[in-house]
PDB file of C-alpha atoms in Angstrom:
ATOM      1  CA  UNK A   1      39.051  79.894  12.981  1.00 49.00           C
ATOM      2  CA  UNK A   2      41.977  78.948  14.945  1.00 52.00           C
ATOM      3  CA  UNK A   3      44.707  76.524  13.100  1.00 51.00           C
ATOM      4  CA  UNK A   4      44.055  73.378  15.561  1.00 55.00           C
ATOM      5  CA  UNK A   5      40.149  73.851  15.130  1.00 53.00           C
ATOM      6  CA  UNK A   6      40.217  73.937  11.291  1.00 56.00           C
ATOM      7  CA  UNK A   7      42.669  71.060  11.013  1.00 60.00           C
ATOM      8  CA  UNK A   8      40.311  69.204  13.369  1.00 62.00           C
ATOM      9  CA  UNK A   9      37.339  70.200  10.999  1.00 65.00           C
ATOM     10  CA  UNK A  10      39.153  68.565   7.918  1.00 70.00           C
ATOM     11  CA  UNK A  11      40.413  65.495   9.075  1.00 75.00           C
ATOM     12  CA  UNK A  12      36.797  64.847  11.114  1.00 78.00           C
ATOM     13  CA  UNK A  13      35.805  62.505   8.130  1.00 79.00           C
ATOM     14  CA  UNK A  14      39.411  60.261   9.260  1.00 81.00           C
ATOM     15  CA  UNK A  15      38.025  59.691  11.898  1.00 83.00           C
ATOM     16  CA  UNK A  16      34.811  58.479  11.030  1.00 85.00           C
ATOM     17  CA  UNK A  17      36.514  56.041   8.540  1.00 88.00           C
ATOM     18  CA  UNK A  18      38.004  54.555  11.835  1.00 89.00           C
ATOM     19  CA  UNK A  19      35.305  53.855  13.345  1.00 91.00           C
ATOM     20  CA  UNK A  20      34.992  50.519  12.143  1.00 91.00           C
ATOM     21  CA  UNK A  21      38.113  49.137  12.495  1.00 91.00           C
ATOM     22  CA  UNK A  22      38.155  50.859  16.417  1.00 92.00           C
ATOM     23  CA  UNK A  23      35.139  48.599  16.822  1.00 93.00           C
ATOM     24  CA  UNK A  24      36.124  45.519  15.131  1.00 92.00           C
ATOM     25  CA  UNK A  25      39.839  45.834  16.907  1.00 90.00           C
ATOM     26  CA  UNK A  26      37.547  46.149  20.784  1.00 91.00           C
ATOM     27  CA  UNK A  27      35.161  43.478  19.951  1.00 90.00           C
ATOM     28  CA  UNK A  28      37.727  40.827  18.677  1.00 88.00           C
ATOM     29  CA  UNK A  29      41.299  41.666  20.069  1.00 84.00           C
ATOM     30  CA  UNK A  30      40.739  43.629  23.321  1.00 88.00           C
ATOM     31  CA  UNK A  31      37.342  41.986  25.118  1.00 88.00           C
ATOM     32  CA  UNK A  32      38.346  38.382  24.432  1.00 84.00           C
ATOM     33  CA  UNK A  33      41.793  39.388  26.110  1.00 85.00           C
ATOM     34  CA  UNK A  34      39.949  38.770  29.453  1.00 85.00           C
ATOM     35  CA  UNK A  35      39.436  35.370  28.849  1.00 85.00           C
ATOM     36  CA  UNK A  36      43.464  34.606  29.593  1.00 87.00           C
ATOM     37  CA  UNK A  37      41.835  34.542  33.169  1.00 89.00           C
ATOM     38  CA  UNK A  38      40.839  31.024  32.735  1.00 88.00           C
ATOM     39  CA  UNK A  39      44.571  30.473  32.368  1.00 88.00           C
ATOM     40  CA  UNK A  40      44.773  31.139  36.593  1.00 90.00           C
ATOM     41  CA  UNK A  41      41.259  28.912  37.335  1.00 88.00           C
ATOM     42  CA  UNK A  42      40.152  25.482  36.854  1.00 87.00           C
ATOM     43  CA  UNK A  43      37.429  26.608  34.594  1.00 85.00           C
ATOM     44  CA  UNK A  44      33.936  25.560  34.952  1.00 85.00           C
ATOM     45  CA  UNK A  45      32.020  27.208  31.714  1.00 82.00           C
ATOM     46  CA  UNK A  46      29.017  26.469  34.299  1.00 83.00           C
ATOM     47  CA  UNK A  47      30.500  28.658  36.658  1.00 82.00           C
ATOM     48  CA  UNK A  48      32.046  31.276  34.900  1.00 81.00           C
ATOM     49  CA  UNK A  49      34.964  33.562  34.726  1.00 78.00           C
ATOM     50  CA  UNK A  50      33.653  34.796  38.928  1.00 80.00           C
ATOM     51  CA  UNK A  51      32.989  31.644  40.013  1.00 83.00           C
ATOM     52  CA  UNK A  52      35.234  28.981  39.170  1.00 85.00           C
ATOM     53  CA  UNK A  53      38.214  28.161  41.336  1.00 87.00           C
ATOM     54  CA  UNK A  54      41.645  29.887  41.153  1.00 88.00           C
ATOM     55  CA  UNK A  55      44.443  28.007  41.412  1.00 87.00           C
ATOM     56  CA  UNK A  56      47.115  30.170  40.481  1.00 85.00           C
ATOM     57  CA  UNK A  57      50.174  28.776  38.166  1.00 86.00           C
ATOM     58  CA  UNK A  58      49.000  25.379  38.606  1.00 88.00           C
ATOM     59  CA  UNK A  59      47.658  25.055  34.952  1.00 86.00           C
ATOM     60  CA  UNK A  60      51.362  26.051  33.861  1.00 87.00           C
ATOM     61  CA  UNK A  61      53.381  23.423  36.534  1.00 87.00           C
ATOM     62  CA  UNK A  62      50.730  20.556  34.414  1.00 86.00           C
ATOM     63  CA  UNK A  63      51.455  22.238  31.133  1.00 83.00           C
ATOM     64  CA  UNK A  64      55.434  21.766  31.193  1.00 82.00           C
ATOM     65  CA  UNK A  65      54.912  18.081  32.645  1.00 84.00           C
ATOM     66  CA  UNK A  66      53.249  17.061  29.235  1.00 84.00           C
ATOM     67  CA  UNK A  67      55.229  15.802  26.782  1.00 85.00           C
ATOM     68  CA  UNK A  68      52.815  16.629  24.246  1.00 85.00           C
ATOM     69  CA  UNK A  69      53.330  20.081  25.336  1.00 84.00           C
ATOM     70  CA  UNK A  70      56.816  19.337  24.882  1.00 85.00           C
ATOM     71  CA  UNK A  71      57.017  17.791  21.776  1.00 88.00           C
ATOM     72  CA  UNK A  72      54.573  20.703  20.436  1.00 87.00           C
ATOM     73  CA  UNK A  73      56.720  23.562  21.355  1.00 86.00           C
ATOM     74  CA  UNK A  74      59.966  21.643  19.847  1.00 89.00           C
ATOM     75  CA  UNK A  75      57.572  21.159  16.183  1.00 89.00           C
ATOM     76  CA  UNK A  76      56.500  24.859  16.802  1.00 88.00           C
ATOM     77  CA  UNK A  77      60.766  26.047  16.117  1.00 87.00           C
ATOM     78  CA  UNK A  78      61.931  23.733  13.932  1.00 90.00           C
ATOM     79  CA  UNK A  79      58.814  24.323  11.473  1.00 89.00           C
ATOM     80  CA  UNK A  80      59.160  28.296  12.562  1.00 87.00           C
ATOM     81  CA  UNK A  81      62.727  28.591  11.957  1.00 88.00           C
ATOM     82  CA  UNK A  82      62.585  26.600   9.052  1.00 90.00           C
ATOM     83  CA  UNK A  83      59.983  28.829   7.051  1.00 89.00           C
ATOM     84  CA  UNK A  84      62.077  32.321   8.602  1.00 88.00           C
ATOM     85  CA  UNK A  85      65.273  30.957   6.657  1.00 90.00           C
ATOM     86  CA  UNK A  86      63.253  30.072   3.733  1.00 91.00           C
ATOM     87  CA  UNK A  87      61.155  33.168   3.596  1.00 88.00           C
ATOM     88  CA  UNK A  88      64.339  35.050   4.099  1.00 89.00           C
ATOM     89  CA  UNK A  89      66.956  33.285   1.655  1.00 91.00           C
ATOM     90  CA  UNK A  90      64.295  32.041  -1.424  1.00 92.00           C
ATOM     91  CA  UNK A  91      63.111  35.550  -1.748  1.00 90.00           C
ATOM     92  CA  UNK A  92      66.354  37.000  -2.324  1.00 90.00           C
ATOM     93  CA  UNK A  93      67.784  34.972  -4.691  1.00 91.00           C
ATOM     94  CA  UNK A  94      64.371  35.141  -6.844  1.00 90.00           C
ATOM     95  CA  UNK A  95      64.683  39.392  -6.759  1.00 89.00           C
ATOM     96  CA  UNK A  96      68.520  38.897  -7.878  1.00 88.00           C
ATOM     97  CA  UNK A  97      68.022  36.568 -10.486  1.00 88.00           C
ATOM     98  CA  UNK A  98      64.951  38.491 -11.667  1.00 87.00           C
ATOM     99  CA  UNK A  99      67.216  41.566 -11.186  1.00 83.00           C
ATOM    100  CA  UNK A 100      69.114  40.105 -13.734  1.00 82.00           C
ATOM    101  CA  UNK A 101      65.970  39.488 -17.023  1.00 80.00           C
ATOM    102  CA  UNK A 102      66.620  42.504 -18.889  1.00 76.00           C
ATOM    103  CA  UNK A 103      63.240  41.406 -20.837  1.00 78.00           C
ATOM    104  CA  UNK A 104      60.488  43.434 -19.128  1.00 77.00           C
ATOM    105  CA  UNK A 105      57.450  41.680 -20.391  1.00 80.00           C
ATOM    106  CA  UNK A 106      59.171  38.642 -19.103  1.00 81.00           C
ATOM    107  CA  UNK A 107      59.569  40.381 -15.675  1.00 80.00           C
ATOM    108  CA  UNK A 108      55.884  40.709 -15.410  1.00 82.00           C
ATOM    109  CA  UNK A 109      54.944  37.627 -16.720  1.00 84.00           C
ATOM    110  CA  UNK A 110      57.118  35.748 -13.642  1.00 85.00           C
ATOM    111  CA  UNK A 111      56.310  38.154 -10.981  1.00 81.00           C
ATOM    112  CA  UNK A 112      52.498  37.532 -11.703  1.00 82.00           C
ATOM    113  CA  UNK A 113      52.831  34.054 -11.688  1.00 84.00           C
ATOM    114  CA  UNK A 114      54.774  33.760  -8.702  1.00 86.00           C
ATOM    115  CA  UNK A 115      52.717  36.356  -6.488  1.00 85.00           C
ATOM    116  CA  UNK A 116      49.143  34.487  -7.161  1.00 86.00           C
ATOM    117  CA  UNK A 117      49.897  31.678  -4.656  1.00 87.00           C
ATOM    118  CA  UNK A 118      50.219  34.293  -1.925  1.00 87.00           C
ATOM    119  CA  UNK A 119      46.944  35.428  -2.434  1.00 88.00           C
ATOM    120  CA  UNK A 120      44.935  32.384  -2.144  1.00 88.00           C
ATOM    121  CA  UNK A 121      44.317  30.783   1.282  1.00 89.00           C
ATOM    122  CA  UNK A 122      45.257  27.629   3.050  1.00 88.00           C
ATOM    123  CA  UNK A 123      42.226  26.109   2.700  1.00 89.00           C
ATOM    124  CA  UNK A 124      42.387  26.141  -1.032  1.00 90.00           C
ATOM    125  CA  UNK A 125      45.818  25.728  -1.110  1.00 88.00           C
ATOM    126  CA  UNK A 126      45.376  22.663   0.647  1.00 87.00           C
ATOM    127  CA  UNK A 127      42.918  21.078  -1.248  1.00 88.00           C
ATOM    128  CA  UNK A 128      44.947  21.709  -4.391  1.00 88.00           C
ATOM    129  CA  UNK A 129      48.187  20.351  -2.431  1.00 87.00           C
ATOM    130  CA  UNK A 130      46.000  17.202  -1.432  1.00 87.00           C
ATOM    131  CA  UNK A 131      44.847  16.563  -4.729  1.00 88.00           C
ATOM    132  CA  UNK A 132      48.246  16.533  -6.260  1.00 88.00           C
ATOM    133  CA  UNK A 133      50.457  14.594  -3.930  1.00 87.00           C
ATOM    134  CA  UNK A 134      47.604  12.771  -2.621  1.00 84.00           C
ATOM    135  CA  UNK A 135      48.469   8.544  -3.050  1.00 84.00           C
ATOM    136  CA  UNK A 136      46.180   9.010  -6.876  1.00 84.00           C
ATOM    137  CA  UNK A 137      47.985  11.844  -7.644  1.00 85.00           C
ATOM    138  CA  UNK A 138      49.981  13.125 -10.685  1.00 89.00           C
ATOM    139  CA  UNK A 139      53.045  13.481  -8.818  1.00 89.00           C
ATOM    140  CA  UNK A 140      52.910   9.747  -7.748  1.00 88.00           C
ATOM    141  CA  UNK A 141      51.828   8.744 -11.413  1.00 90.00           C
ATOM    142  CA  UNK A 142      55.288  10.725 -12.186  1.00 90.00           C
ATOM    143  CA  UNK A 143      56.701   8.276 -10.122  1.00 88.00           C
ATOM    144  CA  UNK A 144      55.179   4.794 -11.006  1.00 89.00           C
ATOM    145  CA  UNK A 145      56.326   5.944 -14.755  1.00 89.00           C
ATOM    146  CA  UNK A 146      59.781   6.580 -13.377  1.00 88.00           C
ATOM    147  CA  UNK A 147      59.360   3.103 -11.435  1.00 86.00           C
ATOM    148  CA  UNK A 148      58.972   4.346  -7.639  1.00 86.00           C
ATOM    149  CA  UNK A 149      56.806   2.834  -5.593  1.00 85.00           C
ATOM    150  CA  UNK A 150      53.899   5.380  -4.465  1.00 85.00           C
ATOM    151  CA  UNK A 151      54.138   7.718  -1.196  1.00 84.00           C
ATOM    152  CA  UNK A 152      51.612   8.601   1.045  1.00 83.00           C
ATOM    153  CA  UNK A 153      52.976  12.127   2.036  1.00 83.00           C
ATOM    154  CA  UNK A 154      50.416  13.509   4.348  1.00 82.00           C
ATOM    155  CA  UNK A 155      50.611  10.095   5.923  1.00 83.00           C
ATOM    156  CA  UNK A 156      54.643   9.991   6.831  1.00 84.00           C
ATOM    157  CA  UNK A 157      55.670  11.885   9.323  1.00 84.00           C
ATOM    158  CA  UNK A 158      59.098  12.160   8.424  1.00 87.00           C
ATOM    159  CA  UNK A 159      58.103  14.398   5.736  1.00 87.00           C
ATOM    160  CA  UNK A 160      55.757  16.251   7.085  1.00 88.00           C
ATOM    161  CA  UNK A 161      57.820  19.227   8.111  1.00 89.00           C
ATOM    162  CA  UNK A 162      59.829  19.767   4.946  1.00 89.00           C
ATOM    163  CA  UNK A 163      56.200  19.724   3.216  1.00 86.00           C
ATOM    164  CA  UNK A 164      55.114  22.302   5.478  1.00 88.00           C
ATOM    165  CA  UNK A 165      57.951  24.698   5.225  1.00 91.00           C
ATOM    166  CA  UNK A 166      58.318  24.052   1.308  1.00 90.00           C
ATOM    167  CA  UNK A 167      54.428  24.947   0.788  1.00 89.00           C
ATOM    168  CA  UNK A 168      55.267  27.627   3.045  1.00 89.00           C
ATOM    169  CA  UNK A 169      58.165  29.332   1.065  1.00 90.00           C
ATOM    170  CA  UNK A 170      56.450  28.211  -2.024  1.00 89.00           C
ATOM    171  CA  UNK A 171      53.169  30.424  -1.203  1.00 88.00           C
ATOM    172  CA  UNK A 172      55.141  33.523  -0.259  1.00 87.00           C
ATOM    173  CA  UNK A 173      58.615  33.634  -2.004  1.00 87.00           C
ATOM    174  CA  UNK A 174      57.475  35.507  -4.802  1.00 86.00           C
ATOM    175  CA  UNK A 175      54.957  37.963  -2.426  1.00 86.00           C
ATOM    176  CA  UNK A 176      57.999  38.704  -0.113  1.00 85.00           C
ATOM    177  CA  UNK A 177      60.782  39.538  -2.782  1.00 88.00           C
ATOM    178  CA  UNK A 178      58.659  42.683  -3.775  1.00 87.00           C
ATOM    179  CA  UNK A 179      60.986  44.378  -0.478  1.00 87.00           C
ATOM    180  CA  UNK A 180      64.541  42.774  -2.192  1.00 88.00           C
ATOM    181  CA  UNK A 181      63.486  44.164  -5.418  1.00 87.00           C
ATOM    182  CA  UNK A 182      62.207  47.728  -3.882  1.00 88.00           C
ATOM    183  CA  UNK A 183      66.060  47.913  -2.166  1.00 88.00           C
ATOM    184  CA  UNK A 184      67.393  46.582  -5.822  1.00 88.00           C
ATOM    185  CA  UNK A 185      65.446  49.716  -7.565  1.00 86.00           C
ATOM    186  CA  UNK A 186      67.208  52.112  -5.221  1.00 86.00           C
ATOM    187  CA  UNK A 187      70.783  51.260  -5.634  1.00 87.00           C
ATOM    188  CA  UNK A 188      72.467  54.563  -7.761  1.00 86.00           C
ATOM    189  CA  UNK A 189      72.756  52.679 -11.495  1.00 85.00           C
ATOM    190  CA  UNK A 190      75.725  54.788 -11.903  1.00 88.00           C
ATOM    191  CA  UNK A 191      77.789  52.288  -9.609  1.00 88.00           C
ATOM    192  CA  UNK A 192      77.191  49.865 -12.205  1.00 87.00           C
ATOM    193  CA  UNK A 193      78.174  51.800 -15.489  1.00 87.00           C
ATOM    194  CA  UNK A 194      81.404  52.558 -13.162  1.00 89.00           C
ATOM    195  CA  UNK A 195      82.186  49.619 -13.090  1.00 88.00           C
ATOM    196  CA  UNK A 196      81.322  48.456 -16.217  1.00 86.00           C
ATOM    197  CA  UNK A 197      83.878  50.911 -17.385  1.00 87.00           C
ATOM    198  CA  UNK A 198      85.922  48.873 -15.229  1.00 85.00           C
ATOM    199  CA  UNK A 199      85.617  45.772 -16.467  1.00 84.00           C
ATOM    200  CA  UNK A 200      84.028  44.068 -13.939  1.00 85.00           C
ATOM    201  CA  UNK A 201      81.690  41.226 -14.723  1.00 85.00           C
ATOM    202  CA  UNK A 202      77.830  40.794 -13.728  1.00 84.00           C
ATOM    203  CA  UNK A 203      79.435  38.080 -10.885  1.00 86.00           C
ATOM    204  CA  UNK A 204      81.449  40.887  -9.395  1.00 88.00           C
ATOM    205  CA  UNK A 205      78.755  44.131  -9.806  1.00 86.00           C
ATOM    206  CA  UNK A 206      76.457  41.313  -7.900  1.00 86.00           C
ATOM    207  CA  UNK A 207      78.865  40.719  -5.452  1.00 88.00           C
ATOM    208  CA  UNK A 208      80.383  44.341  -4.739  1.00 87.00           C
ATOM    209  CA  UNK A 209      77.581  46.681  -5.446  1.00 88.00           C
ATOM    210  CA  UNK A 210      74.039  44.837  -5.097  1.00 88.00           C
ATOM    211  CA  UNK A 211      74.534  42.757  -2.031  1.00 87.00           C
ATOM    212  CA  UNK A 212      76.035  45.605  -0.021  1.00 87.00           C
ATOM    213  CA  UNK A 213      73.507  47.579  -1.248  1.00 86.00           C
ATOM    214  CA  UNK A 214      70.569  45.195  -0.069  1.00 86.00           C
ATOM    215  CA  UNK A 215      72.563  44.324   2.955  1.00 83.00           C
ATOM    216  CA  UNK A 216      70.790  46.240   5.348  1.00 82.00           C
ATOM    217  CA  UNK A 217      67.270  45.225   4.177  1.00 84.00           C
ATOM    218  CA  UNK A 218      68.374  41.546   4.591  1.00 85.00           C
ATOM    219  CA  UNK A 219      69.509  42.130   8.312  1.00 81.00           C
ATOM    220  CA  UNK A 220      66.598  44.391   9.184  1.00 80.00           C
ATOM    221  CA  UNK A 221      64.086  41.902   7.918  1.00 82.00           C
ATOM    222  CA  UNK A 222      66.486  38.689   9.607  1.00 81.00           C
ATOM    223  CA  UNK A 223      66.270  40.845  12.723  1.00 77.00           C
ATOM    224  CA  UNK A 224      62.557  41.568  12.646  1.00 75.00           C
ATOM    225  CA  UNK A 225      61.265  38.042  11.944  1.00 79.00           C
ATOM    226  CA  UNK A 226      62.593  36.897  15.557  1.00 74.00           C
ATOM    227  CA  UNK A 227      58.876  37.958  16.715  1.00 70.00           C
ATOM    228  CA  UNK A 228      57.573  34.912  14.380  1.00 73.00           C
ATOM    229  CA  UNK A 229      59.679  32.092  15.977  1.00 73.00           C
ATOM    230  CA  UNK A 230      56.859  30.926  17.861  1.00 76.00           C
ATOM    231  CA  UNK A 231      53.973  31.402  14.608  1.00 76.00           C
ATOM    232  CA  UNK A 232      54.090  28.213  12.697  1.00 73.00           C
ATOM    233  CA  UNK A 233      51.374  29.051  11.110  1.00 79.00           C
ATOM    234  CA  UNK A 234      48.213  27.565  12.058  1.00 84.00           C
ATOM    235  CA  UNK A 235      46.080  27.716   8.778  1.00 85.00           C
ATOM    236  CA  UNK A 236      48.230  25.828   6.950  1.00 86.00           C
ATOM    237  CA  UNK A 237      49.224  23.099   9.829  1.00 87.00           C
ATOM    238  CA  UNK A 238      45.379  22.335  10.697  1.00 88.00           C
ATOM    239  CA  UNK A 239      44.516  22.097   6.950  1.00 86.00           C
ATOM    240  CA  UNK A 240      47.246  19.045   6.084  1.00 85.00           C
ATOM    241  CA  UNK A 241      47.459  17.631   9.486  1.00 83.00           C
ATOM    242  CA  UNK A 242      46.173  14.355  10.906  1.00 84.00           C
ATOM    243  CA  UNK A 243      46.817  12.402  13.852  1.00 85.00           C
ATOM    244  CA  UNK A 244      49.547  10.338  12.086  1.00 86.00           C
ATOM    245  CA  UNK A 245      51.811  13.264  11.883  1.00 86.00           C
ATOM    246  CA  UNK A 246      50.995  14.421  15.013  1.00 86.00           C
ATOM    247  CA  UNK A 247      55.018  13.403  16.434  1.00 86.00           C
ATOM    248  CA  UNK A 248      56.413  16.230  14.005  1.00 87.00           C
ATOM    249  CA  UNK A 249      53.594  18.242  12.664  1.00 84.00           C
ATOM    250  CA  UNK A 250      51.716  19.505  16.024  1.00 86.00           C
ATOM    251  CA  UNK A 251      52.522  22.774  16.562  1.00 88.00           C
ATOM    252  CA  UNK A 252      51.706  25.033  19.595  1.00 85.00           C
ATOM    253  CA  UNK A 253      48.554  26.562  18.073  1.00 86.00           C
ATOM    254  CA  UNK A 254      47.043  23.510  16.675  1.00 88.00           C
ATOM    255  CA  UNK A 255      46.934  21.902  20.600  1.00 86.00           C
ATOM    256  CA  UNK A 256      45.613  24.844  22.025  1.00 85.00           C
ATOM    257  CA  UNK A 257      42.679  24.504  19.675  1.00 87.00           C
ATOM    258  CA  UNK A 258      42.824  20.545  20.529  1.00 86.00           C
ATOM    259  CA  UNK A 259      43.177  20.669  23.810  1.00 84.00           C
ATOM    260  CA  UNK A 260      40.808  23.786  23.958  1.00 81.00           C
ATOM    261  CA  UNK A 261      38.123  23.274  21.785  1.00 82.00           C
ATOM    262  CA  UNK A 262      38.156  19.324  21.171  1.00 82.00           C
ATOM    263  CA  UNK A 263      38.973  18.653  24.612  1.00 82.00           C
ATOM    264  CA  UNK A 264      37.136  21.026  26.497  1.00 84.00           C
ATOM    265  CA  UNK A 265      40.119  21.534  28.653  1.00 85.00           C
ATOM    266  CA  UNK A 266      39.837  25.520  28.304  1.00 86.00           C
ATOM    267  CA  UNK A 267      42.382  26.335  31.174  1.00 88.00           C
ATOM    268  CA  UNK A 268      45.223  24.278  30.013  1.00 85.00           C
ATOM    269  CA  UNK A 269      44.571  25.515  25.963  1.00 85.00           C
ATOM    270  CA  UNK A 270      44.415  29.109  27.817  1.00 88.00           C
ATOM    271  CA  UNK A 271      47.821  28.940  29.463  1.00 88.00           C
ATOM    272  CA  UNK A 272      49.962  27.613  26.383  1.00 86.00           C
ATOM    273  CA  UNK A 273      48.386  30.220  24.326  1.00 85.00           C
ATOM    274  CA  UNK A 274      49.235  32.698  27.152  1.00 87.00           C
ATOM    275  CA  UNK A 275      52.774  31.310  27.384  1.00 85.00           C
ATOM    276  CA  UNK A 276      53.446  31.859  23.537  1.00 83.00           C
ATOM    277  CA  UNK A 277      51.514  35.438  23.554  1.00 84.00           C
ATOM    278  CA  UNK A 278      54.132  36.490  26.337  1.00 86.00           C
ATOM    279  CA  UNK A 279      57.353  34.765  24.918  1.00 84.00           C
ATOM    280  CA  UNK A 280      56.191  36.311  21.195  1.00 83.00           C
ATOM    281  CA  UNK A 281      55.868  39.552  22.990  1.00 85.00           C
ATOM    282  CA  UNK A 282      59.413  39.392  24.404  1.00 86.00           C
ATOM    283  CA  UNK A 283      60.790  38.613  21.172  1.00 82.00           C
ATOM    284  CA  UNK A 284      59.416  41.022  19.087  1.00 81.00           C
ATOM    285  CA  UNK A 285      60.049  43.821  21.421  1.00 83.00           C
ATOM    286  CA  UNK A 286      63.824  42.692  21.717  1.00 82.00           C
ATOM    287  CA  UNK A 287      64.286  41.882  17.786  1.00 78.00           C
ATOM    288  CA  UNK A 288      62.885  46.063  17.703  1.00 78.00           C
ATOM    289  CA  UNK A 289      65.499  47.061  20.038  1.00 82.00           C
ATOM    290  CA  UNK A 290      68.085  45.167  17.936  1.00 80.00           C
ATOM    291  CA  UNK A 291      67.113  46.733  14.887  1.00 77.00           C
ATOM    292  CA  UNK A 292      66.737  50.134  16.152  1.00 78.00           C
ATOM    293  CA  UNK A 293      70.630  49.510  18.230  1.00 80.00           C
ATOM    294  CA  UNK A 294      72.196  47.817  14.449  1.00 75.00           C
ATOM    295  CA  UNK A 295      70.427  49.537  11.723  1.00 69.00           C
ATOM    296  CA  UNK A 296      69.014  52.955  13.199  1.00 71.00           C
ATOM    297  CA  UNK A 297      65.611  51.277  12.762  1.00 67.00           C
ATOM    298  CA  UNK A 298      62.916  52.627  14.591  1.00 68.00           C
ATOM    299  CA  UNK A 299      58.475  52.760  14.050  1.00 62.00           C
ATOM    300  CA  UNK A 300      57.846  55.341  16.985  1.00 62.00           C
TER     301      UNK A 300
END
């Protein structure tokens, strides 16, 4: 049996385990891709994709008039950035300081605790959120007894970004340093008996041997989260929302389903969505070609 034929013969059942995602991947991220159409028409679900009316960039002239629009995009960075720098600098310090336990059941007893969050979602997250800071809340008992007045968080929009990006880092911090402490593991533990030979102290083997050694992980993964400056995350957003918060906690994806599904304005929801696809696109393929230019960095 020729080589190509019998490889072909073994793998066959790899391909069969495809199958489903292929399908799922068609039904749910390719066919609803020709739906950005209605981004070009003034959509008439009664009429169709073929026969409503096509008005070219008209939908995207209105779109950047809005301040909502606006306002939206300007949440959609601050809140993005906000969780990137988090997500990037909590993280690390948790792997370094856990670097540092030399107690290993007390290693896995903190990593455990910390990953759980990351596996639960928003929606449960949420309600557990809203039943703790919620106005009849512990954490507002906490601070009658300390003699505060109560605060309606979810109602104060003010606040309602650093809650967002704190529940953010919160979820994931402990999920995401599982990379930091992967690059810890491979650093050569010979550099540190060297310099513990030395004399140097735990301040400087952190400061001359593990950071440079993680320092390319760091800047790789810095690099790489440009493609997520536009993802705010909408799970969490449209869980804790309301309209009160709307100024500061409105984010790009939460009026596309607004203007989309509540308002039945499908073109306009259609061309911010398409805007943010496209810009997202351009990001990640540029923070690729930075990593691949810096670092060597490279998936194909």
């Amino acid at each position: 049996m020729p080589l190509r034929l019998k490889k072909n013969s073994e793998i066959k059942h790899y391909w069969f385990m495809l199958i489903p995602a292929l399908v799922w991947l068609i039904m749910f991220q390719i066919v609803p891709m020709f739906g950005v159409v209605m981004a070009f028409q003034d959509y008439n679900p009664g009429a169709g994709f073929l026969h409503s009316e096509f008005v070219g960039l008209e939908n995207f002239r209105y779109m950047l008039e809005l301040d909502d629009v606006r306002q939206a995009l300007i949440n959609t960075l601050i809140i993005a950035l906000g969780k990137i720098s988090g997500n990037l600098l909590i993280p690390l310090i948790f792997a370094l300081m856990l670097n540092e336990l030399r107690q290993k059941y007390m290693v896995k007893f903190v990593q455990t605790s910390v990953y759980l969050p990351h596996f639960l979602s928003w929606v449960i997250l949420s309600g557990i959120m809203i039943q703790i800071f919620g106005f009849n809340g512990p954490f507002n008992r906490v601070l009658e007894m300390l003699g505060f007045e109560p605060v309606q968080f979810f109602q104060q929009a003010g606040l309602f970004r650093g809650f967002i990006i704190g529940s953010d880092v919160w979820k994931n911090f402990g999920y995401n340093s599982i990379i930091y402490l992967a690059a810890l593991a491979g650093i050569d533990g010979t550099l540190y008996e060297a310099a513990g030979i030395d004399g140097a102290s735990r301040w400087r083997k952190l400061w001359h041997i593990t950071l440079p050694g993680i320092r390319t992980t760091v800047v790789l993964l810095a690099i790489l989260s440009l493609g997520s400056v536009l993802d705010a995350g909408f799970d969490q957003v449209f869980n804790l929302y309301n309209p009160l918060v709307y100024s500061t906690g409105d984010i790009i994806d939460t009026y596309v389903y607004r203007a989309g599904l509540q308002d039945l304005d499908f073109s306009l929801g259609t061309a911010v969505g398409l805007l943010k696809s496209v810009v997202s696109f351009i990001l990640i393929v540029n923070g690729y070609l930075l990593a691949k230019k810096l670092l060597g960095y490279r998936i194909f």
